[in-house]
Amino acid sequence: MADEDDSYPTIDAKRTPVCIFFKDIRCVLKLDELGLEIAQIAFPAALALTADPIASLVDTAFIGQIGPVELAAVGVSIALFNQVSRIAIFPLVSVTTSFVAEEDAIGRVSPEEQDSESLETGSTVISENKELIPQNEAQYNTKSPVSSFGIGKIENERRCIPSASSALVIGAILGLIQAIFLISGAKPLLNFMGVGSDSPMLSPAQQYLTVRSLGAPAVLLSLAMQGVFRGFKDTKTPLYATVAGDVSNIILDPIFIFVFRLGVRGAAIAHVISQYLISAILLWKLMEQVDLLPISIKHLRLGQFLRNGLLLLMRVIAVTFCVTLSASLAARQGSTSMAAFQVCLQVWLATSLLADGLAVAGQAILASAFAKKDYDKAKATATRVLQLGLLLGLMLSAVLGLGLRFAARLFTSDADVLHMIGIGIPFVAGTQPINALAFVFDGVNFRSI
């Protein structure tokens, strides 16, 4: 464990847990070493995480110009797509970030330090692994293990991170399964969501869902790779890739929707193209840093991924089910209610995910700190990100409460839809502090998966 350091506040476990929000509260915005580390990870991560919801907001604005029925239809399709996607995405990304952060931290420890740690804990001495390395490494051109995970360096200085390969394999498989499931079952799934066979929303909703489902493999692959980069504490690369993809989406939207007159199918095509662009950029950058072909199948850690991912699965289903159920109930009330729900939901997602940047920072720093047994830094990080999360939630609540009524006109000019949006504003604004804390608590807890 790291030596005691006054720069990291400690937490008295005997005190009430609520006290964590007041512990050294004067330091919450201080740009000390820990504050800078959190900011360098959280700020790009927040921008990357909100880039896609912002692009969806732009999609919503363009589709809203077609009509309230199309806006409502797309809202149902997105809710259904997200329900299926997040069941796979959230466990995959969360497990990837923690595993990669731990493997990267272990791989950066010198062999002497690892030998010493192994002797202290009674674990297998790392030098035993070194005996397995051929004397002539050039003859075999293999990786040199530096830990029990098989993590090391290869001659071109690319890292060997088994969890990165695992995430890509699982992401590709889940993406293909999701695409097949949604395309083949589009109509019955929409019927289940409350869009009946006689509903004017059925045709545009089915068109949008079918086309957008073609991008499912790219969505899961790109998010798996984002989890890898987060584990490296690199949130800038995902930001650049996401911005590039979303800018292309925003440019292509009016071209496909209005110039080519493809309507909601045009919006879906633009979104699919942007997702494959993001995935291609991330894969290109990842291959520069990581050797994606491990020594053997045992280094993929597929069992650990599936075991820990399943632990998160029920939690994710419960969370996303609430949103999906709400969308279903709104759809059953008609296109006006569903259109208003779509606008409120997209605004809620875009603002809520700002706090997820803090969750990413907390998860990456905590995983690294625990791998190095620096428990003082782990406690200080948990305290700081929770305090920042609460502060951010209160600020978002004030901004949305005052400004959403005016911003709603950017999405639709329909008076009935605007009236329904006004009814939803108190809920969108009032839940922001709760959302922010929920996201940050997720990041704090996921470090131990």
Short mmCIF file of C-alpha atoms in Angstrom, two decimals:
data_model
loop_
_atom_site.label_atom_id
_atom_site.label_comp_id
_atom_site.label_asym_id
_atom_site.label_seq_id
_atom_site.Cartn_x
_atom_site.Cartn_y
_atom_site.Cartn_z
CA MET A 1 0.00 0.00 0.00
CA ALA A 2 1.14 3.52 -0.76
CA ASP A 3 2.54 5.66 2.03
CA GLU A 4 0.25 8.08 3.79
CA ASP A 5 -0.01 11.32 1.83
CA ASP A 6 -1.61 14.46 3.19
CA SER A 7 -2.62 15.48 -0.32
CA TYR A 8 -5.23 12.71 -0.33
CA PRO A 9 -8.01 13.11 2.26
CA THR A 10 -8.94 10.01 4.22
CA ILE A 11 -12.43 8.89 5.19
CA ASP A 12 -13.46 7.82 8.67
CA ALA A 13 -15.39 4.59 8.14
CA LYS A 14 -17.19 5.02 11.48
CA ARG A 15 -18.94 8.16 10.36
CA THR A 16 -22.25 8.30 8.49
CA PRO A 17 -21.82 7.62 4.73
CA VAL A 18 -23.53 10.94 3.98
CA CYS A 19 -20.45 12.67 5.40
CA ILE A 20 -18.55 11.74 2.25
CA PHE A 21 -20.30 14.63 0.49
CA PHE A 22 -18.92 17.11 3.01
CA LYS A 23 -15.43 15.68 3.59
CA ASP A 24 -12.91 18.35 2.53
CA ILE A 25 -15.66 20.02 0.51
CA ARG A 26 -13.47 23.08 0.00
CA CYS A 27 -11.20 21.00 -2.22
CA VAL A 28 -13.96 19.84 -4.54
CA LEU A 29 -12.97 22.25 -7.34
CA LYS A 30 -9.28 22.37 -6.45
CA LEU A 31 -6.96 21.57 -9.37
CA ASP A 32 -4.41 19.65 -7.33
CA GLU A 33 -2.77 16.46 -8.61
CA LEU A 34 -5.91 14.40 -8.12
CA GLY A 35 -8.20 17.15 -9.44
CA LEU A 36 -6.15 17.48 -12.61
CA GLU A 37 -6.10 13.72 -13.15
CA ILE A 38 -9.88 13.54 -12.80
CA ALA A 39 -10.36 16.53 -15.12
CA GLN A 40 -8.02 15.15 -17.79
CA ILE A 41 -10.03 11.92 -17.93
CA ALA A 42 -13.55 13.16 -17.16
CA PHE A 43 -13.76 16.16 -19.49
CA PRO A 44 -12.93 14.36 -22.77
CA ALA A 45 -14.96 11.33 -21.62
CA ALA A 46 -18.01 13.50 -20.92
CA LEU A 47 -17.73 15.12 -24.33
CA ALA A 48 -17.38 11.73 -26.01
CA LEU A 49 -20.30 10.26 -24.09
CA THR A 50 -22.59 13.19 -24.82
CA ALA A 51 -21.55 13.51 -28.47
CA ASP A 52 -23.86 10.67 -29.54
CA PRO A 53 -26.89 11.92 -27.56
CA ILE A 54 -26.28 15.38 -28.99
CA ALA A 55 -26.20 13.87 -32.48
CA SER A 56 -29.45 12.11 -31.61
CA LEU A 57 -30.86 15.48 -30.56
CA VAL A 58 -29.91 16.84 -33.99
CA ASP A 59 -31.56 13.76 -35.57
CA THR A 60 -34.65 14.51 -33.49
CA ALA A 61 -34.67 18.14 -34.66
CA PHE A 62 -34.42 17.13 -38.35
CA ILE A 63 -37.02 14.38 -38.05
CA GLY A 64 -39.30 16.75 -36.14
CA GLN A 65 -39.42 18.92 -39.25
CA ILE A 66 -41.01 16.02 -41.17
CA GLY A 67 -43.90 15.71 -38.75
CA PRO A 68 -44.95 14.60 -35.24
CA VAL A 69 -45.89 11.10 -36.44
CA GLU A 70 -42.39 10.45 -37.80
CA LEU A 71 -40.85 11.96 -34.67
CA ALA A 72 -42.93 9.64 -32.50
CA ALA A 73 -42.14 6.61 -34.68
CA VAL A 74 -38.40 7.20 -34.46
CA GLY A 75 -38.71 7.67 -30.70
CA VAL A 76 -40.25 4.20 -30.29
CA SER A 77 -37.59 2.62 -32.53
CA ILE A 78 -34.72 4.28 -30.66
CA ALA A 79 -36.14 3.20 -27.30
CA LEU A 80 -36.37 -0.38 -28.51
CA PHE A 81 -32.90 -0.33 -30.09
CA ASN A 82 -31.37 1.13 -26.92
CA GLN A 83 -33.08 -1.43 -24.68
CA VAL A 84 -31.50 -4.29 -26.60
CA SER A 85 -28.14 -2.54 -27.08
CA ARG A 86 -27.55 -1.46 -23.50
CA ILE A 87 -28.19 -4.94 -22.15
CA ALA A 88 -24.99 -5.91 -23.96
CA ILE A 89 -23.14 -2.59 -24.05
CA PHE A 90 -23.11 -1.57 -20.41
CA PRO A 91 -21.68 -4.78 -18.90
CA LEU A 92 -19.21 -5.09 -21.79
CA VAL A 93 -17.86 -1.54 -21.51
CA SER A 94 -17.75 -1.54 -17.71
CA VAL A 95 -15.93 -4.88 -17.46
CA THR A 96 -13.52 -3.87 -20.22
CA THR A 97 -12.54 -0.60 -18.56
CA SER A 98 -11.76 -2.21 -15.21
CA PHE A 99 -9.88 -5.21 -16.66
CA VAL A 100 -7.80 -3.07 -19.03
CA ALA A 101 -6.95 -0.52 -16.31
CA GLU A 102 -5.77 -3.29 -13.99
CA GLU A 103 -3.78 -5.11 -16.69
CA ASP A 104 -2.18 -1.90 -17.90
CA ALA A 105 -1.25 -0.87 -14.34
CA ILE A 106 0.29 -4.30 -13.66
CA GLY A 107 2.13 -4.23 -16.97
CA ARG A 108 3.74 -0.90 -16.08
CA VAL A 109 5.15 -2.21 -12.79
CA SER A 110 8.80 -3.16 -13.04
CA PRO A 111 9.75 -6.85 -12.77
CA GLU A 112 11.66 -6.17 -9.55
CA GLU A 113 8.58 -4.62 -7.95
CA GLN A 114 6.46 -7.55 -9.09
CA ASP A 115 8.98 -10.04 -7.69
CA SER A 116 8.92 -8.26 -4.35
CA GLU A 117 5.12 -8.13 -4.28
CA SER A 118 4.88 -11.81 -5.15
CA LEU A 119 7.20 -12.75 -2.28
CA GLU A 120 5.24 -10.63 0.18
CA THR A 121 1.87 -12.12 -0.77
CA GLY A 122 3.07 -15.70 -1.17
CA SER A 123 1.98 -15.77 -4.80
CA THR A 124 3.93 -17.29 -7.66
CA VAL A 125 7.17 -15.41 -8.19
CA ILE A 126 7.26 -13.68 -11.52
CA SER A 127 10.74 -14.97 -12.20
CA GLU A 128 9.24 -18.45 -12.54
CA ASN A 129 7.35 -17.16 -15.55
CA LYS A 130 10.54 -15.72 -16.98
CA GLU A 131 12.07 -19.21 -17.09
CA LEU A 132 9.41 -20.13 -19.64
CA ILE A 133 10.69 -17.48 -22.07
CA PRO A 134 12.95 -18.85 -24.78
CA GLN A 135 16.50 -17.56 -24.59
CA ASN A 136 16.36 -16.45 -28.19
CA GLU A 137 13.26 -14.22 -28.28
CA ALA A 138 13.97 -13.06 -31.82
CA GLN A 139 13.69 -16.64 -33.04
CA TYR A 140 10.09 -16.91 -31.78
CA ASN A 141 9.07 -13.25 -32.00
CA THR A 142 6.75 -13.68 -29.03
CA LYS A 143 5.59 -11.42 -26.25
CA SER A 144 7.48 -11.33 -22.97
CA PRO A 145 5.17 -11.97 -20.05
CA VAL A 146 5.53 -9.56 -17.17
CA SER A 147 2.60 -10.67 -15.07
CA SER A 148 0.29 -13.56 -14.38
CA PHE A 149 -2.10 -12.09 -16.98
CA GLY A 150 0.47 -12.56 -19.75
CA ILE A 151 0.66 -8.80 -20.18
CA GLY A 152 3.79 -7.42 -21.74
CA LYS A 153 5.41 -5.62 -24.63
CA ILE A 154 6.29 -6.76 -28.14
CA GLU A 155 9.14 -5.52 -30.26
CA ASN A 156 7.22 -2.70 -31.89
CA GLU A 157 6.20 -1.50 -28.41
CA ARG A 158 2.54 -2.43 -28.77
CA ARG A 159 1.01 -3.58 -25.51
CA CYS A 160 -0.40 -7.05 -24.96
CA ILE A 161 -3.73 -6.52 -23.22
CA PRO A 162 -5.79 -9.74 -23.31
CA SER A 163 -8.96 -7.95 -22.21
CA ALA A 164 -8.85 -5.76 -25.32
CA SER A 165 -9.02 -8.82 -27.58
CA SER A 166 -11.76 -10.31 -25.41
CA ALA A 167 -13.86 -7.14 -25.65
CA LEU A 168 -13.63 -7.06 -29.45
CA VAL A 169 -14.54 -10.74 -29.83
CA ILE A 170 -17.54 -10.47 -27.51
CA GLY A 171 -18.62 -7.12 -28.97
CA ALA A 172 -18.59 -8.43 -32.55
CA ILE A 173 -20.60 -11.54 -31.64
CA LEU A 174 -23.18 -9.60 -29.62
CA GLY A 175 -23.49 -6.99 -32.37
CA LEU A 176 -24.30 -9.59 -35.01
CA ILE A 177 -26.82 -11.30 -32.73
CA GLN A 178 -28.50 -7.97 -31.99
CA ALA A 179 -28.73 -7.02 -35.66
CA ILE A 180 -30.31 -10.35 -36.62
CA PHE A 181 -32.73 -10.21 -33.70
CA LEU A 182 -33.96 -6.66 -34.37
CA ILE A 183 -34.22 -6.99 -38.17
CA SER A 184 -36.08 -10.30 -38.10
CA GLY A 185 -38.41 -9.26 -35.27
CA ALA A 186 -38.95 -5.57 -36.03
CA LYS A 187 -42.71 -5.67 -36.53
CA PRO A 188 -43.68 -7.89 -33.55
CA LEU A 189 -41.30 -5.98 -31.29
CA LEU A 190 -42.90 -2.67 -32.30
CA ASN A 191 -46.35 -4.19 -31.75
CA PHE A 192 -45.20 -5.17 -28.26
CA MET A 193 -44.08 -1.57 -27.70
CA GLY A 194 -47.63 -0.37 -28.35
CA VAL A 195 -47.40 0.47 -32.04
CA GLY A 196 -50.35 -1.45 -33.45
CA SER A 197 -50.79 -2.71 -37.00
CA ASP A 198 -53.25 0.12 -37.69
CA SER A 199 -51.02 2.83 -36.23
CA PRO A 200 -49.59 5.46 -38.60
CA MET A 201 -46.32 5.13 -36.65
CA LEU A 202 -45.75 1.48 -37.62
CA SER A 203 -44.38 1.93 -41.15
CA PRO A 204 -41.81 4.70 -40.38
CA ALA A 205 -40.86 3.01 -37.09
CA GLN A 206 -40.20 -0.31 -38.84
CA GLN A 207 -38.19 1.38 -41.59
CA TYR A 208 -36.00 3.24 -39.10
CA LEU A 209 -35.44 0.25 -36.80
CA THR A 210 -34.57 -2.15 -39.63
CA VAL A 211 -31.98 0.15 -41.21
CA ARG A 212 -30.47 1.32 -37.92
CA SER A 213 -30.07 -2.28 -36.74
CA LEU A 214 -27.52 -2.79 -39.52
CA GLY A 215 -25.19 -0.61 -37.46
CA ALA A 216 -25.46 -2.74 -34.30
CA PRO A 217 -22.10 -4.53 -34.80
CA ALA A 218 -20.35 -1.19 -35.24
CA VAL A 219 -22.05 0.24 -32.14
CA LEU A 220 -20.94 -2.60 -29.87
CA LEU A 221 -17.45 -2.77 -31.33
CA SER A 222 -16.89 0.97 -30.98
CA LEU A 223 -18.14 1.02 -27.40
CA ALA A 224 -15.99 -2.00 -26.51
CA MET A 225 -12.97 -0.15 -27.89
CA GLN A 226 -13.95 2.96 -25.96
CA GLY A 227 -13.88 0.79 -22.84
CA VAL A 228 -10.31 -0.24 -23.72
CA PHE A 229 -9.16 3.36 -24.18
CA ARG A 230 -10.84 4.36 -20.91
CA GLY A 231 -8.86 1.63 -19.19
CA PHE A 232 -5.72 3.34 -20.53
CA LYS A 233 -7.07 6.62 -19.07
CA ASP A 234 -7.19 7.85 -22.68
CA THR A 235 -10.54 9.56 -23.22
CA LYS A 236 -9.30 11.88 -25.97
CA THR A 237 -9.08 9.23 -28.69
CA PRO A 238 -12.72 8.14 -28.24
CA LEU A 239 -13.68 11.81 -28.20
CA TYR A 240 -12.01 12.53 -31.54
CA ALA A 241 -13.50 9.41 -33.14
CA THR A 242 -16.99 10.09 -31.80
CA VAL A 243 -16.95 13.73 -32.86
CA ALA A 244 -15.79 12.74 -36.37
CA GLY A 245 -18.60 10.22 -36.67
CA ASP A 246 -21.29 12.48 -35.25
CA VAL A 247 -20.26 15.41 -37.44
CA SER A 248 -20.63 13.15 -40.46
CA ASN A 249 -24.05 12.12 -39.14
CA ILE A 250 -25.15 15.73 -38.80
CA ILE A 251 -23.92 16.53 -42.33
CA LEU A 252 -25.52 13.46 -43.90
CA ASP A 253 -28.87 13.82 -42.11
CA PRO A 254 -30.32 16.68 -44.21
CA ILE A 255 -28.82 15.20 -47.38
CA PHE A 256 -30.49 11.81 -46.98
CA ILE A 257 -33.68 13.10 -45.35
CA PHE A 258 -34.48 16.11 -47.56
CA VAL A 259 -32.27 16.01 -50.68
CA PHE A 260 -32.70 12.29 -51.41
CA ARG A 261 -36.19 12.34 -49.83
CA LEU A 262 -35.60 9.17 -47.83
CA GLY A 263 -37.33 10.46 -44.69
CA VAL A 264 -36.70 8.43 -41.54
CA ARG A 265 -34.75 5.84 -43.54
CA GLY A 266 -32.33 8.59 -44.50
CA ALA A 267 -31.79 9.47 -40.84
CA ALA A 268 -31.10 5.82 -40.05
CA ILE A 269 -28.65 5.47 -42.97
CA ALA A 270 -26.74 8.55 -41.84
CA HIS A 271 -26.53 7.16 -38.31
CA VAL A 272 -25.28 3.74 -39.47
CA ILE A 273 -22.55 5.32 -41.63
CA SER A 274 -21.38 7.45 -38.71
CA GLN A 275 -21.18 4.41 -36.40
CA TYR A 276 -19.01 2.45 -38.83
CA LEU A 277 -16.77 5.49 -39.26
CA ILE A 278 -16.32 5.75 -35.47
CA SER A 279 -15.57 2.03 -35.23
CA ALA A 280 -13.00 2.19 -38.05
CA ILE A 281 -11.15 5.14 -36.48
CA LEU A 282 -11.02 3.50 -33.05
CA LEU A 283 -9.81 0.18 -34.48
CA TRP A 284 -7.08 1.92 -36.43
CA LYS A 285 -5.84 3.78 -33.33
CA LEU A 286 -6.16 0.71 -31.10
CA MET A 287 -4.07 -1.45 -33.44
CA GLU A 288 -1.27 1.11 -33.14
CA GLN A 289 -1.13 0.61 -29.37
CA VAL A 290 -2.27 -2.95 -28.65
CA ASP A 291 -1.43 -6.37 -30.04
CA LEU A 292 -4.92 -7.75 -30.65
CA LEU A 293 -3.73 -11.31 -31.33
CA PRO A 294 -2.93 -12.90 -27.93
CA ILE A 295 -0.51 -15.77 -27.43
CA SER A 296 -3.28 -18.29 -26.87
CA ILE A 297 -7.01 -18.51 -26.31
CA LYS A 298 -6.54 -18.81 -22.54
CA HIS A 299 -5.30 -15.23 -22.40
CA LEU A 300 -8.61 -13.89 -23.73
CA ARG A 301 -10.21 -14.05 -20.24
CA LEU A 302 -13.57 -14.82 -21.84
CA GLY A 303 -14.75 -16.63 -18.72
CA GLN A 304 -14.08 -13.62 -16.51
CA PHE A 305 -15.81 -11.32 -18.98
CA LEU A 306 -18.92 -13.45 -19.09
CA ARG A 307 -19.00 -14.05 -15.34
CA ASN A 308 -18.60 -10.40 -14.36
CA GLY A 309 -20.78 -9.20 -17.23
CA LEU A 310 -23.63 -11.42 -16.11
CA LEU A 311 -23.42 -9.88 -12.64
CA LEU A 312 -24.24 -6.52 -14.20
CA LEU A 313 -26.83 -7.82 -16.64
CA MET A 314 -29.85 -7.83 -14.32
CA ARG A 315 -29.01 -4.35 -13.09
CA VAL A 316 -28.86 -3.01 -16.66
CA ILE A 317 -32.11 -4.72 -17.66
CA ALA A 318 -33.86 -3.13 -14.68
CA VAL A 319 -32.58 0.36 -15.55
CA THR A 320 -33.28 0.24 -19.28
CA PHE A 321 -36.62 -1.50 -18.79
CA CYS A 322 -37.96 1.60 -17.04
CA VAL A 323 -37.18 3.78 -20.07
CA THR A 324 -38.54 1.19 -22.51
CA LEU A 325 -41.74 0.77 -20.51
CA SER A 326 -42.20 4.55 -20.42
CA ALA A 327 -41.75 4.73 -24.20
CA SER A 328 -44.27 1.92 -24.66
CA LEU A 329 -46.85 3.68 -22.48
CA ALA A 330 -46.28 6.97 -24.33
CA ALA A 331 -46.67 5.23 -27.70
CA ARG A 332 -50.00 3.73 -26.63
CA GLN A 333 -51.29 7.26 -25.94
CA GLY A 334 -50.63 8.40 -29.50
CA SER A 335 -48.09 10.18 -31.64
CA THR A 336 -48.34 13.51 -29.76
CA SER A 337 -47.39 12.00 -26.40
CA MET A 338 -44.66 9.87 -27.98
CA ALA A 339 -43.17 12.83 -29.84
CA ALA A 340 -42.99 14.86 -26.61
CA PHE A 341 -41.51 11.88 -24.77
CA GLN A 342 -38.82 11.51 -27.45
CA VAL A 343 -37.71 15.14 -27.07
CA CYS A 344 -37.67 14.96 -23.26
CA LEU A 345 -35.83 11.64 -23.28
CA GLN A 346 -33.09 12.79 -25.65
CA VAL A 347 -32.52 15.97 -23.64
CA TRP A 348 -32.47 13.94 -20.42
CA LEU A 349 -29.94 11.48 -21.85
CA ALA A 350 -27.65 14.16 -23.28
CA THR A 351 -27.43 16.05 -19.98
CA SER A 352 -27.39 13.02 -17.69
CA LEU A 353 -24.44 11.47 -19.50
CA LEU A 354 -22.28 14.47 -18.63
CA ALA A 355 -21.93 12.90 -15.18
CA ASP A 356 -20.79 9.65 -16.78
CA GLY A 357 -17.51 11.36 -17.58
CA LEU A 358 -16.87 11.57 -13.83
CA ALA A 359 -17.87 7.91 -13.53
CA VAL A 360 -15.30 6.97 -16.19
CA ALA A 361 -12.60 8.97 -14.40
CA GLY A 362 -13.47 7.43 -11.05
CA GLN A 363 -13.55 3.89 -12.46
CA ALA A 364 -10.21 4.18 -14.29
CA ILE A 365 -8.36 5.85 -11.40
CA LEU A 366 -9.81 3.49 -8.79
CA ALA A 367 -8.97 0.37 -10.81
CA SER A 368 -5.40 1.59 -11.24
CA ALA A 369 -5.11 2.60 -7.56
CA PHE A 370 -6.37 -0.76 -6.32
CA ALA A 371 -4.04 -2.62 -8.67
CA LYS A 372 -1.15 -0.65 -7.13
CA LYS A 373 -2.65 -1.03 -3.60
CA ASP A 374 -2.80 2.76 -3.18
CA TYR A 375 -5.92 2.72 -1.00
CA ASP A 376 -5.57 6.32 0.20
CA LYS A 377 -5.82 7.56 -3.36
CA ALA A 378 -8.77 5.25 -3.99
CA LYS A 379 -10.70 6.73 -1.05
CA ALA A 380 -9.80 10.28 -2.06
CA THR A 381 -10.91 9.66 -5.65
CA ALA A 382 -14.26 8.21 -4.59
CA THR A 383 -14.91 11.23 -2.37
CA ARG A 384 -13.97 13.79 -5.00
CA VAL A 385 -15.95 12.34 -7.92
CA LEU A 386 -19.10 11.93 -5.79
CA GLN A 387 -18.91 15.55 -4.66
CA LEU A 388 -18.36 16.73 -8.24
CA GLY A 389 -21.27 14.58 -9.41
CA LEU A 390 -23.68 16.14 -6.93
CA LEU A 391 -22.52 19.65 -7.86
CA LEU A 392 -22.93 18.92 -11.58
CA GLY A 393 -26.41 17.50 -11.04
CA LEU A 394 -27.60 20.61 -9.22
CA MET A 395 -26.23 22.86 -11.97
CA LEU A 396 -27.92 20.83 -14.72
CA SER A 397 -31.20 20.89 -12.83
CA ALA A 398 -31.16 24.70 -12.73
CA VAL A 399 -30.21 25.09 -16.41
CA LEU A 400 -32.85 22.67 -17.70
CA GLY A 401 -35.57 24.01 -15.43
CA LEU A 402 -35.06 27.51 -16.80
CA GLY A 403 -34.12 26.88 -20.43
CA LEU A 404 -35.81 23.74 -21.75
CA ARG A 405 -39.18 25.42 -22.37
CA PHE A 406 -37.54 27.78 -24.86
CA ALA A 407 -35.20 25.16 -26.37
CA ALA A 408 -38.12 22.81 -27.09
CA ARG A 409 -39.10 24.92 -30.13
CA LEU A 410 -35.90 23.76 -31.84
CA PHE A 411 -37.38 20.26 -32.12
CA THR A 412 -40.97 20.89 -33.13
CA SER A 413 -43.45 23.65 -33.87
CA ASP A 414 -46.51 21.55 -33.05
CA ALA A 415 -48.43 23.31 -30.24
CA ASP A 416 -49.76 20.08 -28.71
CA VAL A 417 -46.31 18.50 -28.59
CA LEU A 418 -44.84 21.66 -27.04
CA HIS A 419 -47.54 21.60 -24.37
CA MET A 420 -46.70 17.98 -23.50
CA ILE A 421 -43.00 18.81 -23.35
CA GLY A 422 -43.79 21.57 -20.86
CA ILE A 423 -45.46 19.01 -18.61
CA GLY A 424 -42.32 16.84 -18.67
CA ILE A 425 -39.81 19.61 -17.91
CA PRO A 426 -40.02 19.36 -14.07
CA PHE A 427 -39.23 15.63 -14.27
CA VAL A 428 -36.33 16.10 -16.71
CA ALA A 429 -34.80 18.89 -14.59
CA GLY A 430 -35.63 17.53 -11.15
CA THR A 431 -34.00 14.13 -11.66
CA GLN A 432 -30.59 15.50 -12.70
CA PRO A 433 -28.95 15.39 -9.21
CA ILE A 434 -30.19 11.81 -8.74
CA ASN A 435 -28.98 10.81 -12.21
CA ALA A 436 -25.55 12.35 -11.67
CA LEU A 437 -25.00 10.51 -8.39
CA ALA A 438 -26.27 7.24 -9.88
CA PHE A 439 -23.77 7.44 -12.75
CA VAL A 440 -20.86 8.29 -10.45
CA PHE A 441 -21.75 5.55 -7.95
CA ASP A 442 -21.72 3.11 -10.89
CA GLY A 443 -18.18 4.13 -11.78
CA VAL A 444 -17.01 3.87 -8.17
CA ASN A 445 -18.49 0.41 -7.72
CA PHE A 446 -17.50 -1.02 -11.11
CA ARG A 447 -13.81 -0.66 -10.32
CA SER A 448 -14.05 -3.86 -8.24
CA ILE A 449 -15.73 -6.13 -10.80
#
